[in-house]
XYZ file of C-alpha atoms in Angstrom:
760
model
C 0.000 0.000 0.000
C 1.376 3.405 -0.997
C 1.821 6.177 1.566
C -0.922 8.023 -0.344
C -4.065 6.674 -1.988
C -6.253 8.827 -4.205
C -9.922 7.971 -4.624
C -12.502 8.817 -7.240
C -16.215 8.243 -6.624
C -19.371 7.995 -8.676
C -22.735 8.096 -6.886
C -25.504 6.445 -8.904
C -29.046 7.707 -8.952
C -31.438 5.806 -6.726
C -34.222 8.129 -5.423
C -34.575 7.336 -1.692
C -31.740 4.785 -1.951
C -29.440 7.817 -1.886
C -29.637 7.471 1.911
C -27.362 4.427 1.523
C -24.977 6.545 -0.546
C -25.014 9.241 2.134
C -23.904 6.585 4.622
C -21.029 5.693 2.287
C -20.049 9.376 2.060
C -20.228 9.879 5.840
C -18.012 6.877 6.597
C -15.474 7.745 3.926
C -15.128 11.281 5.286
C -14.408 9.724 8.687
C -11.698 7.550 7.090
C -10.137 10.580 5.372
C -10.082 12.431 8.688
C -8.506 9.468 10.483
C -5.829 9.099 7.803
C -4.662 12.662 8.534
C -4.296 12.246 12.314
C -0.763 12.576 13.613
C -0.873 9.391 15.705
C -2.532 7.144 13.113
C -1.360 3.504 13.184
C 1.404 2.256 10.921
C 0.167 1.038 7.567
C -2.671 3.564 7.256
C -2.110 5.563 4.043
C -3.113 9.184 3.639
C -6.459 9.062 1.842
C -7.373 11.752 -0.678
C -10.693 12.059 -2.520
C -10.140 14.283 -5.541
C -12.957 13.417 -7.998
C -16.656 12.973 -7.242
C -19.476 12.596 -9.746
C -23.130 12.136 -8.907
C -26.516 12.056 -10.512
C -30.139 12.226 -9.413
C -30.518 11.764 -5.647
C -26.955 10.428 -5.616
C -25.974 13.926 -6.696
C -27.221 15.238 -3.335
C -24.935 12.759 -1.554
C -22.090 13.930 -3.802
C -22.750 17.575 -2.908
C -22.801 16.782 0.810
C -19.552 14.839 0.585
C -17.886 17.664 -1.342
C -19.062 20.088 1.360
C -17.589 17.890 4.111
C -14.252 17.459 2.324
C -13.716 20.937 0.919
C -15.401 22.990 3.645
C -13.964 24.375 6.852
C -16.649 22.999 9.158
C -16.640 19.251 8.507
C -18.261 18.046 11.736
C -21.175 20.455 11.326
C -21.684 19.265 7.739
C -21.722 15.605 8.819
C -24.264 16.372 11.554
C -26.417 18.253 9.038
C -26.099 15.390 6.558
C -27.479 12.916 9.081
C -30.235 15.302 10.123
C -31.306 15.900 6.518
C -31.568 12.241 5.582
C -33.205 11.237 8.866
C -35.724 14.075 9.100
C -36.014 16.136 5.916
C -36.049 13.295 3.371
C -39.650 12.603 4.390
C -42.401 12.687 1.821
C -44.591 14.698 4.207
C -42.068 17.542 3.975
C -42.103 17.297 0.199
C -45.885 17.433 -0.199
C -46.990 20.780 -1.621
C -49.140 23.313 0.153
C -52.342 24.713 -1.294
C -50.403 27.727 -2.621
C -47.960 25.574 -4.616
C -48.336 26.349 -8.334
C -45.621 24.401 -10.143
C -45.735 21.429 -12.503
C -44.839 18.653 -10.084
C -46.537 16.267 -7.692
C -44.076 17.242 -4.950
C -42.433 20.479 -3.867
C -38.622 20.529 -4.177
C -38.196 23.669 -2.088
C -37.021 21.603 0.882
C -34.341 20.015 -1.332
C -33.117 23.497 -2.205
C -33.072 24.559 1.435
C -31.131 21.447 2.431
C -28.480 22.021 -0.249
C -28.165 25.675 0.790
C -27.908 24.774 4.481
C -25.086 22.296 3.870
C -23.080 24.724 1.733
C -23.563 27.583 4.190
C -22.362 25.381 7.035
C -19.364 24.243 4.978
C -18.306 27.871 4.485
C -18.427 28.716 8.179
C -15.235 28.726 10.220
C -15.431 25.645 12.397
C -11.793 25.601 13.402
C -11.072 22.794 10.937
C -8.731 22.675 7.947
C -9.987 21.707 4.512
C -9.512 18.015 3.996
C -9.136 18.428 0.232
C -7.796 21.326 -1.826
C -7.736 19.498 -5.166
C -11.306 18.263 -5.472
C -13.454 18.273 -8.615
C -17.163 17.478 -8.417
C -19.530 16.978 -11.352
C -23.324 16.699 -11.356
C -25.318 15.322 -14.269
C -28.187 17.388 -15.690
C -30.719 16.490 -18.367
C -31.586 19.344 -20.709
C -35.037 18.476 -22.066
C -34.966 21.396 -24.490
C -31.740 20.054 -25.896
C -28.804 21.813 -27.466
C -28.668 21.678 -31.242
C -25.452 19.922 -32.196
C -24.827 19.970 -35.963
C -22.186 17.397 -36.915
C -20.135 17.405 -40.132
C -18.353 14.118 -40.751
C -15.560 15.625 -42.882
C -13.955 19.008 -43.539
C -15.168 18.987 -47.144
C -17.239 22.197 -47.614
C -19.769 20.198 -49.619
C -20.195 17.492 -46.984
C -23.639 17.308 -45.383
C -24.164 18.636 -41.883
C -26.324 16.406 -39.702
C -28.549 18.231 -37.210
C -28.545 16.384 -33.884
C -29.634 17.352 -30.394
C -27.700 16.716 -27.206
C -29.436 16.558 -23.834
C -26.878 15.559 -21.187
C -24.809 18.221 -19.420
C -22.275 18.110 -16.586
C -22.034 20.991 -14.129
C -18.524 21.071 -12.667
C -17.262 22.504 -9.381
C -13.846 22.928 -7.784
C -13.051 22.628 -4.080
C -13.135 26.388 -3.477
C -16.627 26.668 -4.974
C -17.898 24.901 -1.847
C -17.105 27.910 0.338
C -17.536 30.647 -2.288
C -20.839 32.533 -1.814
C -20.673 33.652 -5.441
C -20.822 29.996 -6.592
C -23.429 28.840 -4.091
C -26.480 29.532 -6.226
C -25.012 27.631 -9.178
C -24.129 24.741 -6.878
C -27.605 24.656 -5.330
C -29.355 24.917 -8.705
C -27.340 21.976 -10.046
C -28.060 19.892 -6.926
C -31.817 20.525 -7.154
C -31.928 19.871 -10.898
C -29.959 16.623 -10.808
C -32.303 15.313 -8.081
C -35.459 16.488 -9.855
C -37.159 13.162 -10.583
C -39.427 13.852 -13.605
C -43.095 14.539 -12.831
C -42.527 13.974 -9.106
C -40.655 17.290 -8.905
C -41.187 20.350 -11.103
C -38.646 20.881 -13.883
C -36.298 23.862 -13.785
C -36.608 26.607 -16.396
C -33.347 28.501 -16.731
C -32.672 31.528 -18.903
C -29.347 32.042 -20.593
C -27.372 34.954 -19.175
C -24.300 34.573 -21.375
C -25.566 35.094 -24.921
C -28.863 36.877 -24.314
C -27.604 39.711 -22.156
C -29.421 42.913 -23.021
C -32.337 41.104 -24.637
C -35.866 41.694 -23.345
C -36.939 39.041 -20.837
C -39.511 37.347 -23.136
C -36.855 36.869 -25.849
C -34.222 35.173 -23.692
C -33.248 31.610 -24.488
C -34.573 29.171 -21.901
C -33.797 25.527 -21.282
C -35.890 23.007 -19.378
C -33.866 20.802 -17.008
C -34.848 17.630 -15.148
C -33.194 14.775 -13.259
C -29.701 13.975 -14.528
C -30.434 10.255 -14.233
C -32.701 10.409 -17.278
C -29.639 10.567 -19.548
C -26.730 9.382 -17.406
C -27.696 7.659 -14.185
C -24.140 6.414 -13.628
C -21.641 9.113 -14.675
C -18.587 6.887 -14.432
C -17.274 8.036 -17.805
C -17.154 11.681 -16.734
C -15.204 10.722 -13.624
C -12.663 8.748 -15.669
C -12.048 11.844 -17.779
C -11.532 13.941 -14.653
C -8.994 11.678 -12.966
C -6.870 11.424 -16.112
C -5.313 14.791 -15.214
C -4.562 13.610 -11.673
C -1.945 10.856 -11.649
C -1.322 9.252 -8.270
C 0.987 6.600 -6.790
C -2.111 4.502 -6.195
C -5.602 5.199 -7.509
C -8.840 3.515 -6.476
C -12.137 4.297 -8.101
C -15.384 3.375 -6.378
C -18.705 3.415 -8.174
C -21.483 3.235 -5.640
C -24.473 1.191 -6.742
C -27.431 1.289 -4.310
C -29.400 -1.383 -6.167
C -31.365 -3.180 -3.449
C -32.180 -6.294 -5.477
C -29.692 -9.040 -6.196
C -30.196 -10.253 -9.763
C -28.158 -13.367 -10.565
C -27.053 -13.780 -14.191
C -29.636 -15.750 -16.129
C -27.968 -15.970 -19.565
C -31.356 -15.762 -21.230
C -33.021 -18.272 -18.913
C -34.968 -15.802 -16.784
C -38.415 -16.454 -15.428
C -41.626 -15.572 -17.214
C -41.652 -12.060 -15.726
C -38.513 -11.268 -17.750
C -40.140 -12.386 -20.989
C -43.318 -10.307 -20.902
C -44.367 -8.957 -24.294
C -47.491 -7.059 -23.253
C -47.309 -3.234 -23.656
C -46.810 -2.512 -19.957
C -44.229 -5.279 -19.629
C -42.222 -3.801 -22.511
C -42.608 -0.210 -21.274
C -41.521 -1.119 -17.744
C -38.253 -2.558 -19.070
C -37.201 0.389 -21.238
C -35.791 2.569 -18.454
C -33.869 -0.182 -16.598
C -32.454 -1.497 -19.885
C -31.059 1.920 -20.828
C -29.560 2.478 -17.374
C -28.071 -1.022 -17.300
C -26.351 -0.510 -20.633
C -24.949 2.798 -19.374
C -22.776 1.116 -16.744
C -21.935 -1.775 -19.097
C -20.593 0.695 -21.643
C -18.574 2.549 -19.003
C -17.018 -0.660 -17.688
C -16.287 -1.813 -21.223
C -14.579 1.526 -21.691
C -12.388 0.867 -18.637
C -11.404 -2.523 -20.045
C -10.613 -0.959 -23.418
C -8.619 1.772 -21.692
C -6.396 -0.830 -20.024
C -5.825 -2.489 -23.415
C -5.052 0.829 -25.108
C -2.629 1.829 -22.360
C -0.624 -1.306 -23.016
C -0.181 -0.029 -26.577
C 0.325 3.618 -25.666
C 3.017 3.178 -23.028
C 5.772 2.077 -25.470
C 4.804 4.949 -27.774
C 5.120 7.322 -24.849
C 8.703 6.143 -24.362
C 9.409 6.669 -28.058
C 7.949 10.196 -27.928
C 10.310 10.906 -25.035
C 13.442 9.503 -26.663
C 13.085 10.511 -30.324
C 13.188 14.238 -31.210
C 12.489 13.396 -34.848
C 9.337 11.450 -33.996
C 8.192 14.246 -31.705
C 8.629 16.696 -34.557
C 6.426 14.548 -36.803
C 3.716 14.392 -34.143
C 3.852 18.129 -33.512
C 2.868 18.846 -37.115
C -0.627 17.660 -36.184
C -0.689 19.615 -32.928
C -2.658 22.701 -34.165
C -5.463 20.503 -35.484
C -5.509 18.511 -32.234
C -5.788 21.733 -30.242
C -8.684 22.956 -32.340
C -10.670 19.756 -32.587
C -9.869 17.722 -29.473
C -9.219 20.371 -26.861
C -11.956 22.734 -28.038
C -14.679 20.412 -29.359
C -17.503 22.846 -28.578
C -15.751 25.693 -30.395
C -14.867 23.352 -33.259
C -18.498 22.309 -33.621
C -19.517 25.960 -33.821
C -16.789 26.719 -36.367
C -18.081 23.927 -38.595
C -21.417 25.718 -38.646
C -20.153 29.227 -39.424
C -16.919 28.729 -41.388
C -18.472 29.798 -44.706
C -20.733 32.460 -43.220
C -18.320 34.794 -41.402
C -15.885 37.547 -42.317
C -12.113 37.887 -41.882
C -12.314 39.197 -38.309
C -14.022 36.028 -37.101
C -11.606 33.928 -39.202
C -8.637 35.628 -37.514
C -10.146 34.989 -34.074
C -10.508 31.293 -34.912
C -6.930 31.067 -36.216
C -5.686 32.224 -32.828
C -7.474 29.262 -31.243
C -5.245 26.909 -33.254
C -2.132 28.578 -31.848
C -3.005 27.682 -28.267
C -0.689 25.421 -26.297
C -2.672 22.870 -24.366
C -1.652 19.774 -22.443
C -2.368 18.046 -19.142
C 0.457 19.407 -17.012
C 0.465 17.135 -13.988
C 0.172 13.893 -15.939
C 2.945 14.946 -18.324
C 5.270 15.933 -15.464
C 4.812 12.546 -13.814
C 5.501 10.711 -17.071
C 8.531 12.876 -17.804
C 10.078 12.084 -14.438
C 9.391 8.347 -14.915
C 11.145 8.392 -18.282
C 14.089 10.202 -16.693
C 14.460 7.285 -14.274
C 14.737 4.880 -17.211
C 17.210 6.931 -19.267
C 19.365 8.877 -16.780
C 20.943 8.458 -13.381
C 17.783 9.690 -11.618
C 16.925 7.191 -8.860
C 13.478 5.826 -8.049
C 13.649 7.316 -4.553
C 14.535 10.765 -5.881
C 11.809 10.494 -8.543
C 9.220 9.715 -5.853
C 10.319 12.834 -3.957
C 10.044 14.936 -7.105
C 6.548 13.665 -7.912
C 5.414 14.305 -4.355
C 6.779 17.865 -4.604
C 4.940 18.264 -7.915
C 1.618 17.169 -6.415
C 1.917 19.393 -3.328
C 3.181 22.560 -5.040
C 1.098 25.633 -4.099
C 0.800 26.831 -7.695
C -1.813 24.252 -8.636
C -4.635 26.389 -7.285
C -4.075 29.104 -9.878
C -3.585 26.494 -12.596
C -6.885 24.752 -11.878
C -8.725 28.060 -11.591
C -7.469 28.942 -15.069
C -8.386 25.473 -16.356
C -11.887 25.818 -14.942
C -12.234 29.230 -16.599
C -11.323 27.651 -19.911
C -13.809 24.808 -19.475
C -16.568 27.246 -18.602
C -16.327 28.655 -22.126
C -17.745 25.345 -23.387
C -21.180 26.243 -22.106
C -21.012 29.528 -23.953
C -20.321 27.732 -27.239
C -23.115 25.220 -26.640
C -25.617 27.984 -26.077
C -24.295 29.996 -28.992
C -24.739 27.026 -31.341
C -28.331 26.838 -30.162
C -28.794 30.545 -30.910
C -27.179 30.288 -34.355
C -29.335 27.334 -35.273
C -32.466 29.157 -34.188
C -31.662 32.520 -35.804
C -29.808 31.520 -38.977
C -29.609 27.804 -39.797
C -33.046 26.617 -38.736
C -34.400 26.362 -42.279
C -31.373 24.521 -43.659
C -27.970 25.517 -45.064
C -27.878 28.903 -46.758
C -24.829 28.881 -49.080
C -23.143 32.244 -49.414
C -25.349 33.879 -46.787
C -23.332 35.718 -44.151
C -24.325 35.792 -40.510
C -25.770 39.049 -39.309
C -23.349 41.541 -37.756
C -24.825 40.780 -34.328
C -24.255 37.031 -34.685
C -20.755 37.489 -36.116
C -19.958 39.724 -33.156
C -21.132 37.048 -30.726
C -19.040 34.393 -32.473
C -15.942 36.609 -32.543
C -16.365 37.496 -28.857
C -16.703 33.812 -27.969
C -13.468 32.924 -29.808
C -11.686 35.859 -28.198
C -12.914 34.800 -24.753
C -11.634 31.281 -25.442
C -8.275 32.661 -26.535
C -8.011 34.851 -23.422
C -8.873 31.919 -21.136
C -6.316 29.719 -22.917
C -3.676 32.421 -22.596
C -4.307 32.681 -18.880
C -3.948 28.905 -18.573
C -0.732 29.006 -20.622
C 0.743 31.609 -18.281
C -0.168 29.575 -15.194
C 1.146 26.383 -16.768
C 4.417 27.869 -17.965
C 5.139 29.496 -14.631
C 4.297 26.352 -12.688
C 6.249 24.038 -15.031
C 9.322 26.282 -14.839
C 9.097 26.429 -11.044
C 8.678 22.663 -10.675
C 11.364 21.640 -13.159
C 13.870 24.034 -11.640
C 13.002 22.942 -8.103
C 13.477 19.299 -9.145
C 17.054 20.139 -10.244
C 16.768 17.894 -13.279
C 19.427 19.954 -15.032
C 22.006 18.346 -12.784
C 21.444 14.890 -14.240
C 23.859 13.204 -16.586
C 22.168 13.865 -19.911
C 25.257 13.490 -22.066
C 24.081 10.202 -23.554
C 20.428 11.123 -23.557
C 19.817 12.289 -27.099
C 16.158 12.869 -26.327
C 16.907 16.143 -24.494
C 18.602 18.483 -26.911
C 19.039 21.871 -25.362
C 17.216 23.263 -22.332
C 15.225 20.654 -20.417
C 12.094 22.771 -20.130
C 11.858 23.011 -23.940
C 12.285 19.240 -24.110
C 9.451 18.767 -21.628
C 7.187 21.131 -23.565
C 7.757 19.290 -26.852
C 7.185 15.920 -25.176
C 3.968 17.101 -23.528
C 2.531 18.388 -26.790
C 3.527 15.214 -28.652
C 1.770 13.097 -26.015
C -1.426 15.094 -26.471
C -1.358 14.180 -30.162
C -0.834 10.501 -29.330
C -3.654 10.437 -26.786
C -6.000 12.178 -29.202
C -5.244 9.607 -31.891
C -5.795 6.786 -29.379
C -8.966 8.390 -28.045
C -7.966 7.950 -24.372
C -6.379 9.799 -21.466
C -3.578 7.996 -19.622
C -4.727 6.947 -16.159
C -2.031 4.697 -14.710
C -2.306 2.718 -11.471
C -6.121 2.676 -11.626
C -8.250 0.040 -9.898
C -12.042 0.230 -10.260
C -14.272 -1.234 -7.545
C -18.021 -1.397 -6.904
C -19.748 -0.783 -3.559
C -23.215 -2.262 -3.029
C -25.472 -2.900 -0.013
C -24.639 -6.602 -0.348
C -21.069 -5.928 0.793
C -22.268 -6.327 4.394
C -22.836 -10.069 3.862
C -20.265 -12.832 4.163
C -18.873 -14.562 1.115
C -21.102 -17.454 0.137
C -24.332 -15.896 1.440
C -27.377 -16.559 -0.721
C -27.834 -12.963 -1.842
C -31.206 -13.716 -3.409
C -32.595 -14.444 0.067
C -31.426 -11.269 1.862
C -32.672 -7.710 1.904
C -30.181 -5.082 3.094
C -32.092 -1.890 2.238
C -35.624 -0.661 2.885
C -35.662 2.281 0.485
C -36.097 0.139 -2.602
C -39.771 -0.473 -1.825
C -42.520 1.424 -3.657
C -40.406 2.022 -6.742
C -37.386 3.179 -4.686
C -39.511 5.904 -3.048
C -39.982 3.748 0.058
C -37.340 5.483 2.153
C -39.309 8.725 2.011
C -42.169 7.097 3.945
C -40.467 5.974 7.143
C -37.620 7.346 9.236
C -36.536 3.971 10.587
C -36.099 2.785 7.002
C -33.830 5.722 6.195
C -31.746 5.172 9.320
C -31.348 1.492 8.399
C -30.146 2.355 4.904
C -27.751 5.032 6.206
C -26.165 2.545 8.613
C -25.893 -0.123 5.903
C -23.974 2.443 3.835
C -21.545 3.045 6.682
C -20.997 -0.681 7.212
C -20.515 -1.332 3.480
C -17.858 1.390 3.356
C -16.103 -0.151 6.357
C -15.912 -3.424 4.453
C -14.223 -1.618 1.559
C -11.807 0.209 3.866
C -10.598 -3.144 5.224
C -10.703 -4.977 1.919
C -8.437 -2.506 0.138
C -6.069 -1.773 3.008
C -7.194 1.812 3.438
C -7.625 0.971 7.132
C -5.782 -2.355 7.707
C -7.582 -5.144 9.527
C -6.665 -5.746 13.165
C -5.460 -3.249 15.738
C -5.429 -0.367 13.231
C -9.075 -0.921 12.360
C -10.067 -1.231 16.021
C -8.391 2.111 16.708
C -10.239 3.623 13.751
C -13.601 2.424 15.088
C -12.883 3.822 18.550
C -11.782 7.140 17.047
C -14.827 7.287 14.739
C -17.216 6.535 17.598
C -15.684 9.386 19.571
C -16.258 11.804 16.682
C -19.828 10.520 16.292
C -20.432 11.425 19.937
C -19.714 15.009 18.940
C -22.284 14.737 16.140
C -24.842 13.497 18.661
C -24.125 16.510 20.872
C -24.594 18.840 17.879
C -27.941 17.259 17.006
C -29.166 17.448 20.606
C -28.171 21.125 20.738
C -30.105 21.933 17.559
C -32.970 24.325 18.430
C -35.381 22.385 16.241
C -34.688 19.231 18.257
C -34.848 20.628 21.783
C -38.545 20.011 22.314
C -38.091 16.261 22.057
C -38.615 14.407 25.313
C -36.386 11.494 24.307
C -33.220 11.150 22.272
C -33.902 11.204 18.531
C -33.767 7.891 16.610
C -30.777 9.042 14.574
C -28.802 9.815 17.741
C -29.805 6.468 19.207
C -28.734 4.741 15.977
C -25.271 6.324 16.151
C -24.904 5.205 19.765
C -25.950 1.656 18.932
C -23.657 1.581 15.910
C -20.741 2.100 18.323
C -21.603 -1.194 20.039
C -22.875 -3.106 17.001
C -21.062 -6.395 16.447
C -20.180 -6.538 12.781
C -18.242 -9.707 11.868
C -15.076 -9.093 9.867
C -16.384 -11.444 7.197
C -19.868 -9.895 7.133
C -23.310 -11.192 8.132
C -24.154 -14.748 7.137
C -27.855 -13.883 6.730
C -30.451 -11.280 7.675
C -31.081 -13.206 10.897
C -27.574 -12.248 12.046
C -28.174 -8.502 11.729
C -28.511 -6.806 15.139
C -30.538 -3.690 15.901
C -30.717 -0.941 14.793
C -30.585 -2.731 11.415
C -34.059 -3.857 10.349
C -35.326 -7.334 9.651
C -36.945 -8.024 6.278
C -40.510 -8.052 7.653
C -39.943 -4.589 9.194
C -39.169 -3.295 5.674
C -42.427 -4.551 4.173
C -44.516 -1.670 2.760
C -47.533 -3.299 4.366
C -46.020 -2.524 7.775
C -46.049 1.244 7.176
C -48.572 3.126 9.341
C -51.840 3.350 7.457
C -52.757 6.562 9.278
C -49.727 8.141 7.599
C -50.181 6.667 4.126
C -53.811 7.746 3.712
C -53.251 11.536 4.008
C -50.174 11.273 1.773
C -52.149 9.569 -0.983
C -54.942 12.156 -0.696
C -52.462 15.014 -1.081
C -50.899 13.320 -4.084
C -54.348 13.063 -5.641
C -54.758 16.790 -5.002
C -51.465 17.343 -6.824
C -52.760 15.372 -9.803
C -55.896 17.541 -9.881
C -53.747 20.690 -9.646
C -51.561 19.629 -12.593
C -54.640 18.809 -14.690
C -56.124 22.183 -13.825
C -52.916 24.086 -14.648
C -52.770 22.458 -18.112
C -56.459 22.505 -19.009
C -55.772 24.811 -21.961
C -54.194 21.804 -23.687
C -56.866 19.489 -25.155
C -55.265 16.279 -23.881
C -55.213 17.461 -20.270
C -58.714 18.928 -20.588
C -60.067 15.536 -21.623
C -58.163 13.843 -18.805
C -59.497 16.345 -16.287
C -63.061 15.780 -17.374
C -62.608 12.018 -17.125
C -60.528 11.793 -13.964
C -61.694 14.632 -11.753
C -64.910 12.896 -10.591
C -63.025 9.638 -10.002
C -60.216 11.400 -8.078
C -62.812 13.179 -5.952
C -64.587 9.924 -5.109
C -61.305 8.132 -4.277
C -60.220 11.043 -2.102
C -63.523 10.960 -0.243
C -63.261 7.219 0.315
C -59.725 7.630 1.643
C -60.933 10.294 4.078
C -63.765 8.050 5.278
C -61.268 5.215 5.716
C -59.039 7.426 7.865
C -62.009 8.351 10.062
C -63.049 4.703 10.309
C -60.074 3.927 12.546
C -62.260 4.872 15.520
C -64.859 2.246 14.625
C -64.892 -1.443 15.520
C -63.801 -3.118 12.306
C -61.807 -6.270 11.548
C -58.001 -6.335 11.556
C -57.451 -3.551 14.061
C -53.978 -2.025 13.997
C -52.254 0.861 12.264
C -50.603 -0.539 9.146
C -50.931 -0.089 5.417
C -52.345 -3.595 5.104
C -55.011 -2.701 7.640
C -55.687 0.568 5.841
C -56.226 -1.251 2.539
C -58.565 -3.746 4.182
C -60.543 -0.925 5.767
C -60.630 0.922 2.438
C -62.163 -2.176 0.853
C -64.477 -2.493 3.866
C -65.666 1.115 3.358
C -66.248 0.509 -0.355
C -68.169 -2.660 0.477
C -70.476 -0.954 2.972
C -71.041 1.968 0.615
C -71.840 -0.481 -2.193
C -74.328 -2.302 0.052
C -75.884 1.023 1.062
C -76.138 2.075 -2.585
C -77.683 -1.277 -3.494
C -80.265 -0.998 -0.695
C -81.037 2.568 -1.771
C -81.563 1.447 -5.353
C -83.877 -1.361 -4.250
C -85.791 1.097 -2.120
C -86.153 3.529 -5.010
C -87.274 0.731 -7.331
C -89.804 -0.547 -4.796
C -91.516 2.833 -4.780
C-alpha cells in the first residue's frame, strides 16, 4: 500500500436509496479524517478524494460529501447530513401546500433549502482545515430542451451537416466553490436539478445569461432541465475523464451502486416475468435497460482503456526519446488543439466557417495557436522516463513527484483550467442561438451571418483565446518552477539524445507530442487505476445466498420507500456506513486488526460530537427522548459486525431492520392515507394548470370525478379507525382492508337505496 491513496467516486441515482450513498459518504469522510491524524497507526495511508461525480438523488450525496471534504466545518456538515436524511427526506415535507403552483406532484423547495444549508455550514469557520484542496465534483443534468449539435463528418465544404440534439450536461465545481458565496447559487441549482425526478418534482426553467444579455426578458433563451439520471444515471465516464489529469501513486475508483435487489445472471433463462411482451411489460423494461447498458458501456470503456494503455506506453517512451518522432507528431498539434481540446468551439466553427468575415476567421486562427496539455500527468511521465534513461533514482523520482503534487501553484492552474472549461457552455448555447436565428431552415450557401451574430461568435473565440492564454501563463510558470526545483538539469544527460538543449523546452515538446498521441488513441492515460463497486450486499459474508437477503428498505414502492419511514432511512444510512467499512478493510485503506479497532474507537468518539450537535439543535430541543438518529449512532458504536460480514439477515442486530420490518404493508396506514390524498390533489392541480391543452382537458373531465370519489373514500377510511372493524392495527395492510371495507359498505348502502327507489 502506498503512503498516499487517491480515490474517485461515482454516486448512482437511486431516489430514496441515496440514503445508503449518504452513509457511504459519511463513513469515507471519517476515514479521510482518520488518515490525517498525527498518531494514526502504521500502515494507514493518507487518503485523498479528488474526484466525485453524482446524478439524481446520488448527486445530493455527492454535494454533501464535497461540502464535508472541501469545507472548513466538517463536523457540522456531517451532523447536518445525518439530520437531513433522517428528518427532511420525508415525503410529508415534500408534499406541496395549497399555494404551490408548479408542474410537479411534490415540492422541491425543501431540497433546495437542504443544499443551501449544507453549503452555508461548509463555508463557516469551524476551526477545521480543509480536507481536500484538489477536489473536482460533477453533477449530471438532463436538458429536455436540448442543445442543437450539428455534426459534419468531414472538412469537405460540400459534406452534409447532420442536425442532432444533445441533452446531457455536466455541471462542474472545484473545491473552493464549496465555500464561495458567489458559486453557491449555481451549486444549489445543479443539486436541485440533478435530483429532480421527472413529474414527481417540477422541472427547472433557466434563462441564458451569457448570450442573451441585453435582450428583453420574453426573448431570452430558456432551457428546461430535469433529473440527470434520465440521460446518465451512472456518470462513471465523466469521472474517468476527470482523474486522467490527476496521476497518483495509487488510484482507487469506487462506483457506488445502491441497487437493493440481487439479480443473478440468467444468460437468457430468466423467469416468465422477464419475458413479458405485453405493452406494460415492454414499457416497464425500457428505463432499466437503458440504465443497465450505461454502466456496461462505461465498464467496457475501462477494459478498453487498459488495453489501449498497453499499446500507448511504449509509444510514450518513443515520444520521449526521439526528437524526430516528436517533430512529426507536432505537425498535427494545431489541429488537435482545435478539434480535441476545443470540441464545442470546433463544432460551432463547422457551422459558421463559410458564413463569417475575416475578423471572425482571424479569431478562430488564434485558437489553433493555443498550447494545451495536461500538465500534472505529463510531469509525472517525464520524471518516470528520466528514471529509465538517466541516473535519476526511483527514490529521488518519488520525492520529485510528491513535490509536484503538493506545489502551491496548482490552485491558480486549476482556476485557469476551470475558466477555460466554462467557455464550453457559452459555445453550446451559442450554437443553439445560431441554429435558431440563422440555420433553422437549412444551409444557406453564401449567406453571411448578421453583424450581431458574427460579433457574438468573434467574442466567444476571443474569450476562449483569453482563457487559454491565462492557462498558458499559469502552466508555464508552474512548469518552470517545478522543473527548476526538481534540479533535473544536474542529471547526466550526455548520452540522452532525447533532451537536446534546455530541459524545459524538451518537456514542452514531449507534452505536446503526447497530447497528439492520446487524441489519436482516443484515451487519457490513467495509470495505477483500480475500479471497484460498492453495493449494499457488501455487508454479507462470502457465500451468502444474496437472493434471500434484503439489506435496504428504500427500494420499496419504486425506490420511493425510504421517504415514507424514518426507521427505514436510518437502516439504509447505517448499511452504507458498514458497506464502506468493508471496503476500507478490503483494500487496506484501514488495515484489519489493531489499526481498524483504533479507527472504530476514534470514529465513535467523533460521532459522539455529532450526537451533541444534534441534541443542541434548536429544532430538536422540544423532544422528550433522544432522537432515533442519535440512538442509531450510539448503537452503531456497540454493534457487532463480523469481519467477514453477516451470514444472513437473521444475524443482523438492531438498529438494522429485519426483512418483515421493511415490508410496505407494515407502514402506518394513518400516515399513508393523508399522503395519498395530497398526491391526488397534486394530480388535480396539474390537470387544472394544463387545461388549456386538449389532452389534459379531456383527462381532467374524465378523472376529476373519479379522483374526488377516491379522495372521499380515503378520508372516510381514515375516520373509520375509531370504529370497531376487523383487523385492528395501524398498518398499510389494515388501511387497505378498511378501504375495501368502506367501499363494500357503501356499495351495500347504494344497493339498498336502489332497491328502495325501485320498490316505490
